[in-house]
C-alpha cells in the first residue's frame, strides 16, 4: 500500500495471469471521499468506478467483469485504453508520405480500435506515480514498429490520477521513431444508476458541440461536418438519451442509435465537452478533454454479456464518452491531423469529474 501526501491510497491485488505467465494485478485508487477506481495491467482497463449517489450510497458506475478470463473472452472494450487508432479507418488503409499501410479490417471491412490485438488487449506495466494531486498510476507500453501494421516504435504512457476533488484524470502521451498515426482514447461504459440496474435511456446528456460527424453505413465519416440544429444530435441543452435514440433520422438509423463523433473544439485546449446526469440517483459525470471530438456511443452492440456481480448488460445498458480525433482522419485531409512525427510528443488529457445534485 502506498500513501501519498494527500489522503489518497493505492492497493494492489492479484487479478489473473496473461497466457505467457505475467501476473495481472488490480490496483485500486481511492480518495479522501472514498471514491475509488480499479485498474488492471491487461488493456490498462478501468475495471470499476465507485461513487456515491446524492444520499451517499456508493455504487459502481462502470461496466466490466469480475475475471480476466471474461475480459479476454468477450469484452467490448470495457474501460480499456484504445490504440493505436481509436475508432475506424476506412478499408483498413492509410498512406503516409506515399507509403500505403494496411491494418486489420476487423469491423465490417473497416479497421476498428487498433486491430486484432489493440492496446486494449496488451500488457501494460503499471507503477504508482508520485503526484501531489492524488492517487496516481503510470502505465507504459512500447508498441513495436509494425505492430498491427502501424509504422514506428510507439512509446506510450498513460497516467491515471484520482484527485480529492473527485476528478479522475487520464493523461495519455506518446512518442515515435518513425512518422505514424495515433488516436489514443479511453473506453469506459457508464451507467450512473450504479450496478447497471436498467438501461441508460433516462440519463440526461449535454454535449457542448454545434456540429457532429455524419457517417455512411459502414460508420466511416462522409467527410462533411453537419450542424446539430433541428436534429436528434442537438444536445446543446440536456436531453434524455431515449428521446431521440429511435428517431427515423438517417444518421440515428445508421448508428443503430448514437454512435457518432461530436465536434468539441480546438485540439490541445482543455474544455468542458459533456455532462451526463441520472435524475433518480443524482449522479452526474462531467467530461473535460483536449480532444477535437467525442464519440458518444450508447451501447447499441451490447448483447447481454454477464458482467460484474452477475449483472447482465443488454443493449443500451451503458454509454461511452470517448474523447478522440474524428474517425478515418488519416484519409480525410480536412479533419484535424492524427500524424505523429519523430521528435514530437502526442498528448491528450481527459477528466471525468463525479458529482451529485
Ligand atoms: C466504439 C464504436 C462502436 C463500437 C464500440 C465497441 O464506441 O464507435 O461502434 O464498436 O466502440 O463495441
GROMACS .gro file of C-alpha atoms and ligand atoms in nm:
model
  369
    1UNK     CA    1   0.000   0.000   0.000
    2UNK     CA    2   0.127   0.344  -0.093
    3UNK     CA    3   0.019   0.659   0.080
    4UNK     CA    4   0.100   0.994  -0.075
    5UNK     CA    5   0.087   1.348   0.070
    6UNK     CA    6  -0.285   1.380   0.004
    7UNK     CA    7  -0.520   1.127   0.166
    8UNK     CA    8  -0.507   0.904  -0.137
    9UNK     CA    9  -0.432   0.535  -0.120
   10UNK     CA   10  -0.343   0.268  -0.370
   11UNK     CA   11  -0.399  -0.100  -0.300
   12UNK     CA   12  -0.292  -0.390  -0.521
   13UNK     CA   13  -0.418  -0.747  -0.553
   14UNK     CA   14  -0.383  -1.036  -0.795
   15UNK     CA   15  -0.635  -1.041  -1.079
   16UNK     CA   16  -0.511  -1.322  -1.306
   17UNK     CA   17  -0.237  -1.423  -1.546
   18UNK     CA   18  -0.155  -1.349  -1.910
   19UNK     CA   19  -0.109  -1.658  -2.130
   20UNK     CA   20   0.270  -1.602  -2.110
   21UNK     CA   21   0.253  -1.620  -1.731
   22UNK     CA   22   0.284  -1.250  -1.650
   23UNK     CA   23   0.078  -1.162  -1.349
   24UNK     CA   24  -0.210  -0.918  -1.385
   25UNK     CA   25  -0.282  -0.705  -1.080
   26UNK     CA   26  -0.578  -0.493  -0.993
   27UNK     CA   27  -0.482  -0.158  -0.843
   28UNK     CA   28  -0.744   0.043  -0.660
   29UNK     CA   29  -0.704   0.419  -0.629
   30UNK     CA   30  -0.911   0.589  -0.360
   31UNK     CA   31  -0.950   0.946  -0.248
   32UNK     CA   32  -1.049   1.110   0.081
   33UNK     CA   33  -1.419   1.090  -0.011
   34UNK     CA   34  -1.395   0.711  -0.054
   35UNK     CA   35  -1.442   0.731  -0.429
   36UNK     CA   36  -1.240   0.453  -0.589
   37UNK     CA   37  -1.123   0.342  -0.931
   38UNK     CA   38  -0.991  -0.006  -1.018
   39UNK     CA   39  -0.729  -0.059  -1.290
   40UNK     CA   40  -0.562  -0.373  -1.429
   41UNK     CA   41  -0.247  -0.437  -1.636
   42UNK     CA   42  -0.443  -0.611  -1.911
   43UNK     CA   43  -0.553  -0.339  -2.155
   44UNK     CA   44  -0.492  -0.075  -1.887
   45UNK     CA   45  -0.859  -0.144  -1.819
   46UNK     CA   46  -1.057   0.065  -1.571
   47UNK     CA   47  -1.248  -0.218  -1.403
   48UNK     CA   48  -1.462  -0.018  -1.160
   49UNK     CA   49  -1.558   0.338  -1.064
   50UNK     CA   50  -1.734   0.353  -0.730
   51UNK     CA   51  -1.904   0.684  -0.648
   52UNK     CA   52  -2.186   0.796  -0.414
   53UNK     CA   53  -2.538   0.894  -0.514
   54UNK     CA   54  -2.700   1.205  -0.364
   55UNK     CA   55  -2.777   1.012  -0.043
   56UNK     CA   56  -2.424   0.886  -0.003
   57UNK     CA   57  -2.487   0.537  -0.138
   58UNK     CA   58  -2.173   0.407  -0.311
   59UNK     CA   59  -2.219   0.202  -0.628
   60UNK     CA   60  -2.015   0.103  -0.929
   61UNK     CA   61  -2.094   0.316  -1.238
   62UNK     CA   62  -1.856   0.139  -1.479
   63UNK     CA   63  -1.942  -0.175  -1.674
   64UNK     CA   64  -1.692  -0.459  -1.652
   65UNK     CA   65  -1.619  -0.814  -1.549
   66UNK     CA   66  -1.510  -0.995  -1.235
   67UNK     CA   67  -1.240  -1.201  -1.404
   68UNK     CA   68  -0.956  -1.159  -1.650
   69UNK     CA   69  -1.092  -1.457  -1.848
   70UNK     CA   70  -1.417  -1.270  -1.914
   71UNK     CA   71  -1.227  -0.959  -2.029
   72UNK     CA   72  -1.022  -1.174  -2.266
   73UNK     CA   73  -1.321  -1.369  -2.395
   74UNK     CA   74  -1.580  -1.104  -2.473
   75UNK     CA   75  -1.515  -0.755  -2.356
   76UNK     CA   76  -1.649  -0.489  -2.595
   77UNK     CA   77  -1.353  -0.269  -2.493
   78UNK     CA   78  -1.499  -0.210  -2.142
   79UNK     CA   79  -1.282   0.055  -1.971
   80UNK     CA   80  -0.980  -0.008  -2.193
   81UNK     CA   81  -0.706   0.208  -2.336
   82UNK     CA   82  -0.772   0.219  -2.710
   83UNK     CA   83  -0.493   0.241  -2.965
   84UNK     CA   84  -0.310   0.290  -3.174
   85UNK     CA   85  -0.613   0.428  -3.354
   86UNK     CA   86  -0.935   0.462  -3.161
   87UNK     CA   87  -1.244   0.429  -3.382
   88UNK     CA   88  -1.245   0.339  -3.752
   89UNK     CA   89  -1.012   0.368  -4.050
   90UNK     CA   90  -1.186   0.314  -4.385
   91UNK     CA   91  -1.099  -0.019  -4.550
   92UNK     CA   92  -0.807  -0.053  -4.309
   93UNK     CA   93  -0.583   0.159  -4.531
   94UNK     CA   94  -0.395   0.484  -4.499
   95UNK     CA   95  -0.097   0.649  -4.666
   96UNK     CA   96   0.193   0.837  -4.511
   97UNK     CA   97   0.440   1.010  -4.746
   98UNK     CA   98   0.340   0.785  -5.037
   99UNK     CA   99   0.363   0.456  -4.846
  100UNK     CA  100   0.035   0.273  -4.810
  101UNK     CA  101  -0.020   0.088  -4.484
  102UNK     CA  102  -0.271  -0.192  -4.434
  103UNK     CA  103  -0.421  -0.259  -4.094
  104UNK     CA  104  -0.673  -0.524  -3.989
  105UNK     CA  105  -1.025  -0.491  -4.131
  106UNK     CA  106  -1.173  -0.622  -3.809
  107UNK     CA  107  -1.508  -0.443  -3.821
  108UNK     CA  108  -1.734  -0.482  -4.120
  109UNK     CA  109  -1.444  -0.431  -4.364
  110UNK     CA  110  -1.314  -0.133  -4.164
  111UNK     CA  111  -1.033  -0.106  -3.911
  112UNK     CA  112  -1.156  -0.058  -3.552
  113UNK     CA  113  -0.980   0.030  -3.226
  114UNK     CA  114  -0.624  -0.068  -3.320
  115UNK     CA  115  -0.693  -0.402  -3.482
  116UNK     CA  116  -0.697  -0.765  -3.374
  117UNK     CA  117  -0.475  -0.709  -3.073
  118UNK     CA  118  -0.507  -0.344  -2.990
  119UNK     CA  119  -0.387  -0.166  -2.676
  120UNK     CA  120  -0.700  -0.296  -2.500
  121UNK     CA  121  -0.550  -0.649  -2.509
  122UNK     CA  122  -0.180  -0.590  -2.432
  123UNK     CA  123   0.002  -0.598  -2.100
  124UNK     CA  124   0.066  -0.254  -1.955
  125UNK     CA  125   0.342  -0.209  -1.699
  126UNK     CA  126   0.197  -0.026  -1.400
  127UNK     CA  127   0.374   0.163  -1.125
  128UNK     CA  128   0.243   0.406  -0.867
  129UNK     CA  129   0.313   0.759  -0.983
  130UNK     CA  130   0.420   1.031  -0.748
  131UNK     CA  131   0.167   1.313  -0.762
  132UNK     CA  132   0.068   1.569  -0.502
  133UNK     CA  133  -0.275   1.592  -0.670
  134UNK     CA  134  -0.389   1.247  -0.559
  135UNK     CA  135  -0.353   0.872  -0.603
  136UNK     CA  136  -0.188   0.806  -0.937
  137UNK     CA  137  -0.060   0.525  -1.154
  138UNK     CA  138   0.173   0.535  -1.451
  139UNK     CA  139   0.108   0.278  -1.722
  140UNK     CA  140   0.359   0.222  -2.002
  141UNK     CA  141   0.365   0.017  -2.318
  142UNK     CA  142   0.612   0.003  -2.606
  143UNK     CA  143   0.437  -0.089  -2.928
  144UNK     CA  144   0.699  -0.223  -3.169
  145UNK     CA  145   0.740  -0.096  -3.525
  146UNK     CA  146   0.490  -0.276  -3.747
  147UNK     CA  147   0.267  -0.397  -3.465
  148UNK     CA  148  -0.085  -0.440  -3.607
  149UNK     CA  149   0.053  -0.288  -3.929
  150UNK     CA  150   0.132   0.058  -3.791
  151UNK     CA  151   0.473   0.217  -3.859
  152UNK     CA  152   0.720   0.324  -3.589
  153UNK     CA  153   0.813   0.212  -3.242
  154UNK     CA  154   0.549   0.390  -3.035
  155UNK     CA  155   0.624   0.452  -2.672
  156UNK     CA  156   0.303   0.518  -2.481
  157UNK     CA  157   0.249   0.647  -2.129
  158UNK     CA  158  -0.085   0.678  -1.950
  159UNK     CA  159  -0.133   0.847  -1.614
  160UNK     CA  160  -0.448   0.765  -1.418
  161UNK     CA  161  -0.497   1.015  -1.136
  162UNK     CA  162  -0.780   1.038  -0.883
  163UNK     CA  163  -0.795   1.370  -0.701
  164UNK     CA  164  -0.963   1.465  -0.375
  165UNK     CA  165  -1.176   1.698  -0.590
  166UNK     CA  166  -1.342   1.382  -0.730
  167UNK     CA  167  -1.178   1.415  -1.067
  168UNK     CA  168  -1.039   1.111  -1.246
  169UNK     CA  169  -0.774   1.236  -1.488
  170UNK     CA  170  -0.642   1.035  -1.780
  171UNK     CA  171  -0.327   1.177  -1.938
  172UNK     CA  172  -0.200   0.992  -2.242
  173UNK     CA  173   0.123   1.071  -2.424
  174UNK     CA  174   0.324   0.900  -2.695
  175UNK     CA  175   0.641   0.937  -2.900
  176UNK     CA  176   0.754   0.761  -3.216
  177UNK     CA  177   1.077   0.699  -3.410
  178UNK     CA  178   0.900   0.695  -3.749
  179UNK     CA  179   0.618   0.908  -3.888
  180UNK     CA  180   0.295   0.737  -3.784
  181UNK     CA  181  -0.067   0.795  -3.686
  182UNK     CA  182  -0.221   0.793  -3.337
  183UNK     CA  183  -0.566   0.840  -3.194
  184UNK     CA  184  -0.546   0.718  -2.836
  185UNK     CA  185  -0.854   0.718  -2.620
  186UNK     CA  186  -1.030   0.560  -2.325
  187UNK     CA  187  -1.342   0.344  -2.344
  188UNK     CA  188  -1.536   0.325  -2.016
  189UNK     CA  189  -1.903   0.236  -2.037
  190UNK     CA  190  -2.100   0.427  -1.775
  191UNK     CA  191  -2.436   0.362  -1.616
  192UNK     CA  192  -2.488   0.624  -1.346
  193UNK     CA  193  -2.773   0.428  -1.185
  194UNK     CA  194  -2.500   0.209  -1.037
  195UNK     CA  195  -2.451  -0.163  -1.100
  196UNK     CA  196  -2.628  -0.122  -1.436
  197UNK     CA  197  -2.975  -0.171  -1.293
  198UNK     CA  198  -3.157  -0.058  -1.606
  199UNK     CA  199  -3.082   0.081  -1.949
  200UNK     CA  200  -2.937   0.431  -1.986
  201UNK     CA  201  -3.230   0.582  -2.179
  202UNK     CA  202  -3.347   0.807  -1.893
  203UNK     CA  203  -3.000   0.955  -1.840
  204UNK     CA  204  -2.977   1.319  -1.946
  205UNK     CA  205  -2.689   1.415  -2.171
  206UNK     CA  206  -2.546   1.751  -2.264
  207UNK     CA  207  -2.281   1.775  -2.537
  208UNK     CA  208  -2.110   2.108  -2.594
  209UNK     CA  209  -2.097   2.079  -2.971
  210UNK     CA  210  -2.263   2.265  -3.258
  211UNK     CA  211  -2.169   2.001  -3.514
  212UNK     CA  212  -2.134   1.626  -3.547
  213UNK     CA  213  -1.958   1.395  -3.791
  214UNK     CA  214  -2.211   1.217  -4.016
  215UNK     CA  215  -2.123   0.866  -4.128
  216UNK     CA  216  -2.206   0.617  -4.403
  217UNK     CA  217  -2.350   0.269  -4.341
  218UNK     CA  218  -2.000   0.142  -4.250
  219UNK     CA  219  -1.977   0.413  -3.979
  220UNK     CA  220  -1.698   0.579  -4.177
  221UNK     CA  221  -1.745   0.959  -4.195
  222UNK     CA  222  -1.876   1.108  -4.516
  223UNK     CA  223  -1.610   1.378  -4.473
  224UNK     CA  224  -1.853   1.662  -4.405
  225UNK     CA  225  -1.949   1.808  -4.071
  226UNK     CA  226  -2.317   1.874  -4.004
  227UNK     CA  227  -2.493   2.119  -3.776
  228UNK     CA  228  -2.676   1.954  -3.485
  229UNK     CA  229  -2.955   2.214  -3.516
  230UNK     CA  230  -3.304   2.064  -3.554
  231UNK     CA  231  -3.172   1.707  -3.534
  232UNK     CA  232  -3.170   1.439  -3.260
  233UNK     CA  233  -2.797   1.521  -3.233
  234UNK     CA  234  -2.867   1.854  -3.065
  235UNK     CA  235  -2.758   1.806  -2.704
  236UNK     CA  236  -2.651   2.168  -2.653
  237UNK     CA  237  -2.914   2.169  -2.382
  238UNK     CA  238  -2.971   1.847  -2.183
  239UNK     CA  239  -3.195   1.580  -2.332
  240UNK     CA  240  -3.259   1.224  -2.226
  241UNK     CA  241  -3.076   0.967  -2.435
  242UNK     CA  242  -3.408   0.794  -2.502
  243UNK     CA  243  -3.572   1.099  -2.658
  244UNK     CA  244  -3.404   1.073  -2.997
  245UNK     CA  245  -3.240   0.731  -2.995
  246UNK     CA  246  -3.507   0.561  -3.203
  247UNK     CA  247  -3.559   0.858  -3.433
  248UNK     CA  248  -3.608   0.796  -3.805
  249UNK     CA  249  -3.326   1.046  -3.872
  250UNK     CA  250  -3.098   0.869  -4.121
  251UNK     CA  251  -2.788   0.915  -3.907
  252UNK     CA  252  -2.953   0.768  -3.597
  253UNK     CA  253  -3.069   0.472  -3.808
  254UNK     CA  254  -2.718   0.418  -3.949
  255UNK     CA  255  -2.568   0.426  -3.600
  256UNK     CA  256  -2.837   0.194  -3.460
  257UNK     CA  257  -2.873   0.471  -3.206
  258UNK     CA  258  -2.597   0.714  -3.116
  259UNK     CA  259  -2.252   0.608  -3.229
  260UNK     CA  260  -2.108   0.930  -3.364
  261UNK     CA  261  -1.841   1.190  -3.306
  262UNK     CA  262  -1.947   1.534  -3.188
  263UNK     CA  263  -1.717   1.826  -3.271
  264UNK     CA  264  -1.594   1.968  -2.942
  265UNK     CA  265  -1.344   2.234  -3.049
  266UNK     CA  266  -0.975   2.306  -3.072
  267UNK     CA  267  -0.710   2.038  -3.040
  268UNK     CA  268  -0.499   2.075  -2.728
  269UNK     CA  269  -0.736   2.313  -2.549
  270UNK     CA  270  -0.894   2.167  -2.237
  271UNK     CA  271  -1.268   2.234  -2.236
  272UNK     CA  272  -1.590   2.101  -2.093
  273UNK     CA  273  -1.728   1.867  -2.357
  274UNK     CA  274  -2.010   1.671  -2.192
  275UNK     CA  275  -2.231   1.631  -1.886
  276UNK     CA  276  -2.430   1.317  -1.809
  277UNK     CA  277  -2.689   1.315  -1.531
  278UNK     CA  278  -2.906   1.043  -1.383
  279UNK     CA  279  -3.209   1.204  -1.210
  280UNK     CA  280  -3.311   0.928  -0.968
  281UNK     CA  281  -2.966   0.891  -0.806
  282UNK     CA  282  -2.849   1.248  -0.871
  283UNK     CA  283  -2.518   1.118  -1.004
  284UNK     CA  284  -2.351   1.347  -1.252
  285UNK     CA  285  -2.049   1.295  -1.473
  286UNK     CA  286  -1.877   1.594  -1.632
  287UNK     CA  287  -1.618   1.536  -1.902
  288UNK     CA  288  -1.334   1.770  -1.997
  289UNK     CA  289  -1.089   1.699  -2.275
  290UNK     CA  290  -0.824   1.843  -2.504
  291UNK     CA  291  -0.959   1.643  -2.799
  292UNK     CA  292  -1.142   1.794  -3.100
  293UNK     CA  293  -1.417   1.533  -3.083
  294UNK     CA  294  -1.602   1.296  -2.856
  295UNK     CA  295  -1.755   0.965  -2.961
  296UNK     CA  296  -2.090   0.931  -2.786
  297UNK     CA  297  -2.182   0.564  -2.809
  298UNK     CA  298  -2.498   0.429  -2.647
  299UNK     CA  299  -2.407   0.062  -2.611
  300UNK     CA  300  -2.602  -0.036  -2.922
  301UNK     CA  301  -2.395  -0.352  -2.967
  302UNK     CA  302  -2.417  -0.474  -2.607
  303UNK     CA  303  -2.574  -0.817  -2.616
  304UNK     CA  304  -2.642  -0.941  -2.266
  305UNK     CA  305  -2.294  -1.040  -2.150
  306UNK     CA  306  -2.283  -1.134  -1.783
  307UNK     CA  307  -2.085  -0.869  -1.601
  308UNK     CA  308  -1.968  -0.788  -1.250
  309UNK     CA  309  -2.163  -0.940  -0.962
  310UNK     CA  310  -2.383  -1.136  -1.203
  311UNK     CA  311  -2.530  -0.819  -1.355
  312UNK     CA  312  -2.628  -0.866  -1.720
  313UNK     CA  313  -2.557  -0.597  -1.981
  314UNK     CA  314  -2.814  -0.595  -2.263
  315UNK     CA  315  -2.829  -0.337  -2.542
  316UNK     CA  316  -2.810   0.023  -2.418
  317UNK     CA  317  -2.717  -0.059  -2.060
  318UNK     CA  318  -2.409   0.165  -2.080
  319UNK     CA  319  -2.289   0.472  -2.266
  320UNK     CA  320  -1.940   0.585  -2.361
  321UNK     CA  321  -1.794   0.933  -2.396
  322UNK     CA  322  -1.463   0.870  -2.573
  323UNK     CA  323  -1.268   1.190  -2.640
  324UNK     CA  324  -1.076   1.148  -2.964
  325UNK     CA  325  -0.995   1.274  -3.312
  326UNK     CA  326  -1.251   1.205  -3.582
  327UNK     CA  327  -1.285   0.857  -3.735
  328UNK     CA  328  -1.093   0.794  -4.056
  329UNK     CA  329  -0.888   1.112  -4.013
  330UNK     CA  330  -0.588   0.953  -4.191
  331UNK     CA  331  -0.800   0.954  -4.509
  332UNK     CA  332  -0.974   1.287  -4.457
  333UNK     CA  333  -0.745   1.577  -4.537
  334UNK     CA  334  -0.987   1.832  -4.388
  335UNK     CA  335  -1.004   1.667  -4.045
  336UNK     CA  336  -0.755   1.763  -3.770
  337UNK     CA  337  -0.437   1.564  -3.831
  338UNK     CA  338  -0.351   1.243  -3.648
  339UNK     CA  339   0.008   1.231  -3.775
  340UNK     CA  340   0.281   1.198  -3.514
  341UNK     CA  341   0.640   1.264  -3.618
  342UNK     CA  342   0.968   1.169  -3.452
  343UNK     CA  343   1.070   1.443  -3.208
  344UNK     CA  344   0.708   1.536  -3.130
  345UNK     CA  345   0.506   1.421  -2.832
  346UNK     CA  346   0.140   1.333  -2.869
  347UNK     CA  347  -0.052   1.441  -2.561
  348UNK     CA  348  -0.416   1.419  -2.463
  349UNK     CA  349  -0.594   1.480  -2.137
  350UNK     CA  350  -0.941   1.368  -2.033
  351UNK     CA  351  -1.108   1.439  -1.700
  352UNK     CA  352  -1.413   1.255  -1.569
  353UNK     CA  353  -1.548   1.456  -1.277
  354UNK     CA  354  -1.801   1.295  -1.042
  355UNK     CA  355  -2.063   1.490  -0.851
  356UNK     CA  356  -2.426   1.474  -0.739
  357UNK     CA  357  -2.717   1.714  -0.742
  358LIG     C1  358  -1.693   0.237  -3.030
  358LIG     C2  359  -1.753   0.232  -3.165
  358LIG     C3  360  -1.874   0.146  -3.165
  358LIG     C4  361  -1.843   0.010  -3.111
  358LIG     C5  362  -1.779   0.022  -2.975
  358LIG     C6  363  -1.733  -0.110  -2.924
  358LIG     O1  364  -1.752   0.324  -2.949
  358LIG     O2  365  -1.784   0.360  -3.215
  358LIG     O3  366  -1.926   0.135  -3.295
  358LIG     O4  367  -1.756  -0.056  -3.198
  358LIG     O5  368  -1.671   0.108  -2.978
  358LIG     O6  369  -1.831  -0.209  -2.931
   0.00000   0.00000   0.00000
